[in-house]
Amino acid sequence: MKPEIRGFADAGAMVTALAASVAGTLEGALRRTGRASLVVSGGRTPERLFGRLGVRRLDWANVWITLADERWVPAGDPASNEALVRSSLLVGPAAAARFVPLHTGDATPEAGEAACARRLAAMPRPFDLVLLGMGEDGHTASLFPGSPDLRRALDGAGPCAAVGAPGPAPARMTLTMPTLLDAHRIAILVTGDAKRAVLDAALAPGPVEDMPVRAVLRQDGVPVEIFWAP
């Protein structure tokens, strides 16, 4: 199943279209089943999206939201994806949503894996939408090329996995690849010409271990839309 690439003139137009698309997906799930589930990622572009999405009038009390990955820092830390979601998405109407954090308060992500897995088990699955980003090294979520934890996170015996990050960055918790793919739909945000070149490389032949986002792009079970703007 070849990913669909949707190009936009600028990031503003992309965010507007994606907010409408995400809201439509959630509305459809709420009509069909009375509940919906959304996986989101951190970053500057998602932050703009969250501002547009959180003000929409949905039945947010029946929407579950979690993160694709999280740095192992306290929830109030500026580097925390949870902090970003709470300050930019879970405000206004969306404050009623059921947020499922990945950080458990344990000293390490390894110590928190079991508790995190129990939290995730309470979410409606398959996820209605998984929203991912992509790094310039071809990583997605916290699935980094060269990581000693990569194979375990790609194979995914459980819903989440403790992983290291490159350099001095904090360790992380990530949803495993089988968990990310347990979805009705996946959207990947790509902005800038440099990342478009990375995307083109990821769509070309090569090992998944070199560019882990390839595991999402190459699978045939879940439709993938790529939202790109320069």
Backbone as numpy.savetxt, mean C-alpha at the origin, in Angstrom:
# Nx Ny Nz CAx CAy CAz Cx Cy Cz
-1.82 -11.10 -17.26 -2.68 -9.92 -17.26 -1.78 -8.68 -17.26
-1.77 -7.96 -18.36 -0.87 -6.83 -18.50 -1.39 -5.64 -17.71
-0.53 -4.99 -16.91 -0.98 -3.80 -16.17 -1.45 -2.70 -17.11
-2.46 -1.96 -16.69 -2.94 -0.81 -17.44 -2.23 0.43 -16.92
-1.64 1.21 -17.82 -0.97 2.45 -17.44 -1.86 3.63 -17.82
-2.21 4.41 -16.81 -3.02 5.60 -17.02 -2.15 6.83 -16.80
-1.92 7.60 -17.86 -1.07 8.76 -17.77 -1.87 10.05 -17.59
-1.30 11.00 -16.85 -1.97 12.27 -16.57 -0.99 13.41 -16.82
-1.55 14.60 -17.07 -0.70 15.75 -17.38 0.15 16.18 -16.20
-0.38 16.01 -14.99 0.37 16.41 -13.81 -0.15 15.64 -12.61
0.56 15.78 -11.48 0.20 15.02 -10.29 -1.18 15.41 -9.75
-1.57 16.67 -9.92 -2.88 17.10 -9.45 -4.00 16.37 -10.16
-3.88 16.27 -11.47 -4.91 15.56 -12.25 -4.92 14.09 -11.88
-3.74 13.52 -11.65 -3.67 12.11 -11.26 -4.35 11.87 -9.93
-4.08 12.73 -8.95 -4.66 12.56 -7.62 -6.18 12.71 -7.69
-6.67 13.65 -8.47 -8.12 13.83 -8.61 -8.77 12.57 -9.18
-8.17 12.02 -10.23 -8.73 10.82 -10.84 -8.64 9.62 -9.91
-7.53 9.50 -9.20 -7.36 8.35 -8.32 -8.31 8.43 -7.12
-8.52 9.62 -6.58 -9.46 9.77 -5.47 -10.85 9.32 -5.88
-11.27 9.71 -7.08 -12.59 9.29 -7.57 -12.63 7.79 -7.78
-11.54 7.23 -8.28 -11.48 5.80 -8.53 -11.53 4.99 -7.23
-10.75 5.43 -6.23 -10.75 4.73 -4.95 -12.12 4.81 -4.30
-12.70 6.01 -4.30 -14.02 6.18 -3.70 -15.05 5.30 -4.40
-14.96 5.20 -5.72 -15.89 4.36 -6.46 -15.75 2.89 -6.10
-14.51 2.45 -5.92 -14.27 1.06 -5.51 -14.87 0.78 -4.14
-14.64 1.69 -3.19 -15.18 1.50 -1.85 -16.70 1.54 -1.86
-17.27 2.47 -2.61 -18.73 2.56 -2.69 -19.33 1.28 -3.26
-18.69 0.75 -4.30 -19.18 -0.49 -4.89 -19.15 -1.64 -3.91
-18.06 -1.76 -3.16 -17.96 -2.83 -2.18 -18.99 -2.66 -1.07
-19.21 -1.45 -0.63 -20.20 -1.20 0.43 -21.60 -1.55 -0.05
-21.90 -1.26 -1.29 -23.22 -1.62 -1.83 -23.39 -3.14 -1.90
-22.33 -3.82 -2.32 -22.43 -5.27 -2.52 -22.45 -6.05 -1.21
-21.59 -5.67 -0.28 -21.37 -6.50 0.91 -21.59 -5.77 2.23
-21.75 -4.46 2.18 -21.93 -3.70 3.41 -20.63 -3.35 4.12
-19.50 -3.69 3.53 -18.21 -3.36 4.12 -17.16 -3.28 3.02
-16.05 -2.64 3.33 -14.99 -2.47 2.34 -13.65 -2.44 3.06
-12.59 -2.77 2.33 -11.25 -2.77 2.92 -10.26 -2.14 1.95
-9.36 -1.35 2.51 -8.42 -0.56 1.73 -7.04 -0.67 2.36
-6.02 -0.93 1.54 -4.62 -0.92 1.97 -3.95 0.28 1.32
-3.27 1.11 2.12 -2.66 2.32 1.60 -1.16 2.33 1.90
-0.46 3.21 1.20 0.98 3.38 1.39 1.26 4.81 1.81
2.44 5.04 2.36 2.84 6.38 2.76 3.48 7.14 1.62
3.85 8.39 1.88 4.53 9.20 0.87 3.80 10.49 0.58
4.47 11.39 -0.17 3.90 12.70 -0.46 2.67 12.62 -1.37
2.75 11.79 -2.41 1.61 11.70 -3.33 0.39 11.09 -2.65
0.53 9.98 -1.91 -0.64 9.49 -1.18 -1.20 10.51 -0.19
-0.35 11.34 0.39 -0.86 12.34 1.32 -1.84 13.28 0.63
-1.53 13.67 -0.59 -2.45 14.53 -1.36 -3.73 13.77 -1.66
-3.59 12.51 -1.99 -4.77 11.68 -2.25 -5.64 11.57 -1.01
-5.02 11.34 0.15 -5.78 11.17 1.38 -6.65 12.40 1.66
-6.10 13.58 1.40 -6.87 14.80 1.63 -8.12 14.86 0.78
-8.03 14.39 -0.45 -9.19 14.37 -1.35 -10.17 13.27 -0.97
-9.64 12.16 -0.52 -10.48 10.99 -0.25 -11.23 11.11 1.07
-10.55 11.63 2.08 -11.13 11.63 3.42 -12.36 12.49 3.58
-12.58 13.45 2.68 -13.74 14.33 2.79 -14.96 13.76 2.05
-14.79 12.66 1.37 -15.92 12.08 0.64 -16.91 11.45 1.60
-18.17 11.55 1.23 -19.24 11.05 2.08 -19.49 9.58 1.75
-18.80 8.72 2.49 -18.97 7.27 2.36 -19.44 6.72 3.70
-19.82 5.46 3.71 -20.15 4.79 4.97 -18.83 4.34 5.61
-18.06 5.34 6.06 -16.71 5.07 6.54 -16.69 4.13 7.74
-17.76 4.07 8.51 -17.78 3.20 9.69 -17.66 1.73 9.31
-17.92 1.43 8.06 -17.81 0.05 7.59 -16.66 -0.13 6.60
-15.69 0.78 6.66 -14.48 0.68 5.85 -13.30 0.39 6.76
-12.57 -0.68 6.47 -11.34 -1.03 7.19 -10.16 -0.51 6.38
-9.19 0.09 7.05 -8.00 0.63 6.38 -6.76 0.12 7.11
-5.79 -0.33 6.35 -4.48 -0.67 6.92 -3.39 -0.19 5.98
-2.14 -0.46 6.36 -0.97 0.00 5.62 -0.29 -1.15 4.90
0.30 -0.84 3.75 1.10 -1.85 3.06 2.38 -2.15 3.82
2.91 -1.14 4.52 4.12 -1.33 5.31 4.24 -0.20 6.32
5.11 -0.39 7.29 5.28 0.59 8.34 6.70 0.56 8.87
7.29 1.75 9.08 8.56 1.84 9.79 8.32 1.53 11.26
9.27 0.85 11.90 9.07 0.46 13.30 9.48 1.60 14.21
8.64 2.61 14.21 8.81 3.79 15.05 7.47 4.05 15.73
7.46 4.79 16.84 6.19 5.09 17.51 5.22 5.80 16.58
3.94 5.65 16.85 2.91 6.19 15.97 2.98 7.71 15.84
3.55 8.39 16.82 3.67 9.83 16.74 4.91 10.32 16.03
5.79 9.42 15.64 7.04 9.80 14.96 6.72 10.34 13.57
7.40 11.42 13.14 7.13 11.97 11.81 7.38 10.98 10.67
8.21 9.96 10.91 8.48 8.95 9.88 7.41 7.87 9.80
6.46 7.89 10.72 5.44 6.85 10.79 4.39 7.02 9.70
4.13 5.96 8.97 3.03 5.99 8.00 1.68 6.09 8.71
1.59 5.48 9.88 0.35 5.61 10.65 0.06 7.07 10.97
1.08 7.82 11.36 0.90 9.24 11.67 0.38 9.98 10.45
0.92 9.66 9.28 0.47 10.30 8.04 -1.01 10.01 7.78
-1.39 8.74 7.92 -2.77 8.36 7.67 -3.72 9.03 8.67
-3.32 9.07 9.92 -4.19 9.66 10.93 -4.36 11.17 10.73
-3.32 11.84 10.26 -3.38 13.29 10.12 -3.98 13.75 8.80
-3.95 12.90 7.77 -4.39 13.36 6.45 -5.58 12.59 5.87
-5.83 11.36 6.33 -6.96 10.59 5.83 -8.05 10.42 6.87
-7.66 10.06 8.09 -8.66 9.77 9.12 -9.11 11.04 9.82
-9.57 11.98 9.00 -10.10 13.25 9.48 -11.42 13.51 8.74
-12.26 14.37 9.28 -13.53 14.61 8.62 -14.36 13.34 8.59
-15.12 13.11 7.52 -15.96 11.91 7.45 -15.18 10.61 7.63
-13.96 10.55 7.11 -13.18 9.31 7.16 -12.67 8.98 8.55
-12.83 9.88 9.52 -12.41 9.59 10.89 -13.17 8.40 11.46
-14.32 8.07 10.87 -15.13 6.94 11.35 -14.61 5.59 10.87
-13.64 5.58 9.96 -13.13 4.31 9.42 -12.44 3.49 10.50
-12.33 2.20 10.26 -11.69 1.27 11.20 -10.24 1.07 10.78
-9.36 1.78 11.43 -7.95 1.71 11.06 -7.25 0.58 11.80
-6.45 -0.18 11.05 -5.71 -1.32 11.61 -4.22 -1.02 11.47
-3.57 -0.54 12.55 -2.14 -0.21 12.46 -1.27 -1.47 12.43
-0.11 -1.33 11.81 0.84 -2.44 11.78 1.78 -2.41 12.98
2.09 -1.22 13.48 2.98 -1.12 14.64 2.23 -1.54 15.89
2.79 -2.49 16.62 2.10 -3.08 17.77 2.57 -2.55 19.11
3.65 -1.78 19.11 4.22 -1.33 20.38 5.31 -2.24 20.90
5.51 -3.39 20.26 6.60 -4.28 20.66 7.94 -3.64 20.33
8.99 -4.14 20.97 10.31 -3.53 20.82 10.85 -3.66 19.40
10.52 -4.74 18.73 11.02 -4.99 17.37 9.87 -5.49 16.51
9.98 -5.34 15.18 8.93 -5.90 14.33 8.84 -7.41 14.43
9.98 -8.07 14.66 9.94 -9.53 14.83 9.06 -9.91 16.01
9.19 -9.16 17.11 8.39 -9.44 18.29 6.91 -9.12 18.07
6.65 -8.22 17.13 5.27 -7.81 16.88 4.55 -8.57 15.78
5.22 -9.51 15.12 4.61 -10.18 13.97 3.30 -10.88 14.32
3.29 -11.65 15.40 2.09 -12.42 15.74 0.91 -11.50 16.04
1.15 -10.44 16.80 0.07 -9.51 17.12 -0.42 -8.79 15.87
0.51 -8.42 15.00 0.13 -7.76 13.76 -0.72 -8.70 12.89
-0.33 -9.96 12.82 -1.09 -10.93 12.04 -2.51 -11.08 12.57
-2.67 -11.07 13.88 -4.01 -11.19 14.47 -4.87 -9.98 14.10
-4.26 -8.79 14.12 -5.01 -7.59 13.72 -5.48 -7.70 12.27
-4.59 -8.11 11.40 -4.93 -8.19 9.98 -6.00 -9.24 9.71
-6.04 -10.28 10.54 -7.02 -11.35 10.34 -8.45 -10.84 10.52
-8.62 -9.73 11.20 -9.96 -9.19 11.43 -10.48 -8.37 10.24
-9.62 -8.10 9.27 -10.04 -7.27 8.14 -10.78 -8.08 7.09
-11.77 -7.49 6.42 -12.43 -8.17 5.30 -11.42 -8.45 4.19
-11.42 -9.67 3.71 -10.54 -10.08 2.62 -11.35 -10.84 1.59
-10.98 -10.79 0.32 -9.87 -10.03 -0.24 -10.06 -8.53 -0.04
-8.93 -7.81 0.02 -8.99 -6.36 0.08 -9.68 -5.83 -1.18
-10.46 -4.81 -1.03 -11.10 -4.24 -2.21 -10.11 -3.47 -3.07
-9.15 -2.82 -2.43 -8.14 -2.09 -3.17 -6.85 -2.05 -2.37
-5.74 -2.30 -3.04 -4.40 -2.14 -2.46 -3.71 -1.03 -3.24
-3.30 0.00 -2.52 -2.64 1.14 -3.13 -1.16 1.08 -2.80
-0.33 0.99 -3.83 1.11 0.82 -3.65 1.88 1.97 -4.29
3.10 2.16 -3.84 4.05 3.03 -4.49 5.20 2.19 -5.04
6.20 2.86 -5.57 7.37 2.16 -6.11 8.59 3.05 -5.91
9.65 2.48 -5.35 10.88 3.23 -5.15 11.77 3.20 -6.39
12.78 4.05 -6.39 13.69 4.10 -7.54 14.59 2.88 -7.63
14.58 2.04 -6.60 15.30 0.77 -6.66 14.37 -0.38 -7.03
13.12 -0.06 -7.36 12.17 -1.10 -7.75 11.49 -1.79 -6.58
11.59 -1.23 -5.37 10.90 -1.86 -4.25 9.44 -1.39 -4.22
8.59 -2.17 -3.58 7.24 -1.77 -3.28 6.90 -2.27 -1.90
5.96 -1.59 -1.20 5.78 -1.83 0.22 7.18 -1.75 0.87
7.56 -2.72 1.70 8.94 -2.75 2.20 9.66 -4.00 1.70
9.45 -4.30 0.44 10.11 -5.44 -0.21 11.28 -4.88 -1.00
12.46 -4.88 -0.38 13.63 -4.22 -0.93 14.55 -5.22 -1.64
15.08 -4.86 -2.82 16.07 -5.72 -3.46 17.31 -5.83 -2.57
17.86 -7.02 -2.51 19.07 -7.23 -1.72 18.82 -7.47 -0.25
17.60 -7.35 0.21 17.32 -7.57 1.62 17.40 -9.06 1.95
18.02 -9.43 3.07 18.05 -10.85 3.47 16.66 -11.37 3.83
15.71 -10.46 4.04 14.34 -10.84 4.39 13.43 -10.91 3.17
13.95 -10.60 1.98 13.09 -10.46 0.80 12.37 -11.75 0.46
13.09 -12.86 0.40 12.45 -14.11 -0.02 11.32 -14.49 0.93
11.54 -14.34 2.21 10.49 -14.67 3.18 9.27 -13.78 2.97
9.49 -12.49 2.69 8.37 -11.58 2.48 7.66 -11.84 1.15
8.41 -12.28 0.15 7.79 -12.62 -1.13 6.96 -13.90 -1.04
7.48 -14.88 -0.30 6.78 -16.17 -0.20 5.62 -16.09 0.78
5.82 -15.39 1.88 4.74 -15.05 2.78 3.99 -16.18 3.44
4.61 -16.83 4.40 3.88 -17.84 5.18 2.79 -17.20 6.02
2.97 -15.95 6.41 1.98 -15.23 7.19 1.57 -13.96 6.48
0.64 -13.19 7.05 0.16 -11.97 6.38 1.15 -10.82 6.41
2.08 -10.84 7.38 3.03 -9.75 7.52 4.39 -10.32 7.87
5.43 -9.51 7.63 6.79 -9.98 7.89 7.64 -8.81 8.36
8.48 -9.08 9.34 9.48 -8.11 9.78 10.61 -8.09 8.76
11.02 -6.90 8.35 12.08 -6.78 7.34 13.03 -5.66 7.72
14.27 -5.80 7.29 15.22 -4.71 7.43 15.07 -3.75 6.26
15.59 -2.54 6.43 15.57 -1.53 5.38 17.01 -1.15 5.05
17.27 -0.63 3.84 18.64 -0.27 3.48 19.22 0.80 4.38
20.52 0.71 4.61 21.22 1.74 5.36 20.78 1.82 6.81
20.79 3.03 7.37 20.46 3.20 8.79 18.96 3.34 9.05
18.13 3.19 8.04 16.69 3.39 8.21 16.12 2.38 9.21
15.02 2.74 9.88 14.43 1.82 10.87 13.95 0.52 10.22
13.97 -0.55 11.00 13.37 -1.80 10.54 11.89 -1.57 10.28
11.28 -2.50 9.57 9.90 -2.29 9.14 9.07 -3.56 9.28
7.77 -3.34 9.23 6.81 -4.43 9.05 6.17 -4.23 7.69
6.06 -5.30 6.92 5.43 -5.20 5.61 4.38 -6.28 5.45
3.35 -5.99 4.68 2.48 -7.06 4.25 3.28 -7.93 3.28
3.10 -9.23 3.36 3.80 -10.13 2.46 3.16 -10.07 1.07
3.89 -10.55 0.08 3.37 -10.49 -1.28 2.05 -11.25 -1.45
1.88 -12.46 -0.92 0.58 -13.10 -1.06 -0.55 -12.30 -0.42
-0.27 -11.58 0.64 -1.29 -10.74 1.28 -1.62 -9.54 0.39
-0.61 -8.89 -0.15 -0.85 -7.77 -1.06 -1.67 -8.19 -2.27
-1.45 -9.43 -2.71 -2.16 -9.92 -3.90 -3.53 -10.51 -3.57
-3.88 -10.55 -2.30 -5.21 -11.02 -1.90 -6.16 -9.83 -1.98
-6.41 -9.41 -3.22 -7.13 -8.16 -3.46 -7.96 -8.27 -4.73
-8.99 -7.45 -4.79 -9.78 -7.35 -6.02 -9.12 -6.46 -7.05
-8.30 -5.53 -6.55 -7.72 -4.53 -7.45 -6.47 -3.94 -6.80
-5.46 -3.63 -7.61 -4.24 -2.98 -7.13 -3.99 -1.74 -7.98
-3.65 -0.63 -7.31 -3.25 0.59 -8.00 -1.84 0.95 -7.55
-0.99 1.34 -8.49 0.39 1.74 -8.20 0.56 3.18 -8.63
1.04 4.03 -7.71 1.29 5.43 -8.01 2.74 5.62 -8.43
2.94 6.27 -9.57 4.29 6.54 -10.08 4.33 8.00 -10.53
5.24 8.79 -9.98 5.36 10.19 -10.37 6.79 10.51 -10.77
6.93 11.32 -11.79 8.24 11.78 -12.22 8.84 10.93 -13.32
9.68 11.56 -14.14 10.30 10.85 -15.25 11.27 9.78 -14.78
11.97 10.03 -13.66 12.93 9.03 -13.17 12.22 7.74 -12.79
11.10 7.87 -12.11 10.38 6.66 -11.73 9.68 6.01 -12.92
9.33 6.81 -13.94 8.77 6.19 -15.14 9.81 5.30 -15.81
11.07 5.72 -15.78 12.14 4.89 -16.32 12.30 3.61 -15.50
12.16 3.73 -14.17 12.22 2.54 -13.32 11.06 1.61 -13.64
9.88 2.17 -13.82 8.71 1.35 -14.18 8.95 0.60 -15.49
9.48 1.30 -16.48 9.75 0.65 -17.77 10.73 -0.51 -17.59
11.74 -0.31 -16.73 12.70 -1.39 -16.46 12.02 -2.55 -15.74
11.11 -2.24 -14.82 10.41 -3.29 -14.07 9.49 -4.09 -14.98
8.96 -3.48 -16.01 8.08 -4.17 -16.94 8.86 -5.04 -17.93
10.17 -4.82 -18.01 11.03 -5.60 -18.90 11.44 -6.91 -18.21
11.94 -7.89 -18.97 12.39 -9.13 -18.35 13.51 -8.90 -17.34
13.54 -9.75 -16.32 14.57 -9.67 -15.30 14.08 -10.31 -14.02
15.00 -10.61 -13.10 14.61 -11.29 -11.86 13.74 -10.42 -10.96
12.77 -11.04 -10.33 11.94 -10.35 -9.35 12.79 -9.84 -8.20
13.81 -10.59 -7.81 14.65 -10.19 -6.68 15.36 -8.87 -6.95
15.62 -8.54 -8.22 16.28 -7.28 -8.55 15.35 -6.09 -8.43
14.06 -6.32 -8.71 13.04 -5.27 -8.65 11.76 -5.92 -8.13
11.57 -5.97 -6.83 10.45 -6.74 -6.27 9.07 -6.30 -6.75
8.93 -5.06 -7.24 7.63 -4.65 -7.77 7.21 -5.55 -8.94
8.16 -6.23 -9.56 7.82 -7.15 -10.66 6.87 -8.26 -10.21
6.92 -8.62 -8.93 6.02 -9.66 -8.45 4.57 -9.22 -8.56
4.32 -7.92 -8.42 2.97 -7.38 -8.61 2.65 -7.23 -10.08
3.59 -6.74 -10.86 3.35 -6.46 -12.27 3.16 -7.72 -13.10
3.76 -8.83 -12.68 3.76 -10.05 -13.51 2.67 -11.05 -13.15
2.01 -10.88 -12.02 1.01 -11.86 -11.62 -0.25 -11.71 -12.49
-1.04 -12.77 -12.55 -2.21 -12.79 -13.42 -3.54 -12.81 -12.68
-3.50 -12.77 -11.34 -4.74 -12.94 -10.60 -5.49 -11.67 -10.26
-4.78 -10.53 -10.24 -5.39 -9.28 -9.78 -5.14 -8.19 -10.81
-6.18 -7.46 -11.24 -5.95 -6.34 -12.15 -5.10 -5.26 -11.50
-4.13 -4.75 -12.27 -3.22 -3.70 -11.78 -3.36 -2.48 -12.68
-3.62 -1.33 -12.07 -3.62 -0.05 -12.77 -2.45 0.78 -12.27
-1.70 1.35 -13.17 -0.59 2.23 -12.82 -1.01 3.67 -13.13
-1.00 4.49 -12.10 -1.34 5.91 -12.27 -0.03 6.68 -12.34
0.26 7.29 -13.49 1.54 7.96 -13.69 1.34 9.41 -14.08
2.17 10.27 -13.53 2.21 11.68 -13.92 3.65 12.16 -13.84
4.04 13.08 -14.72 5.42 13.56 -14.68 5.74 14.36 -13.41
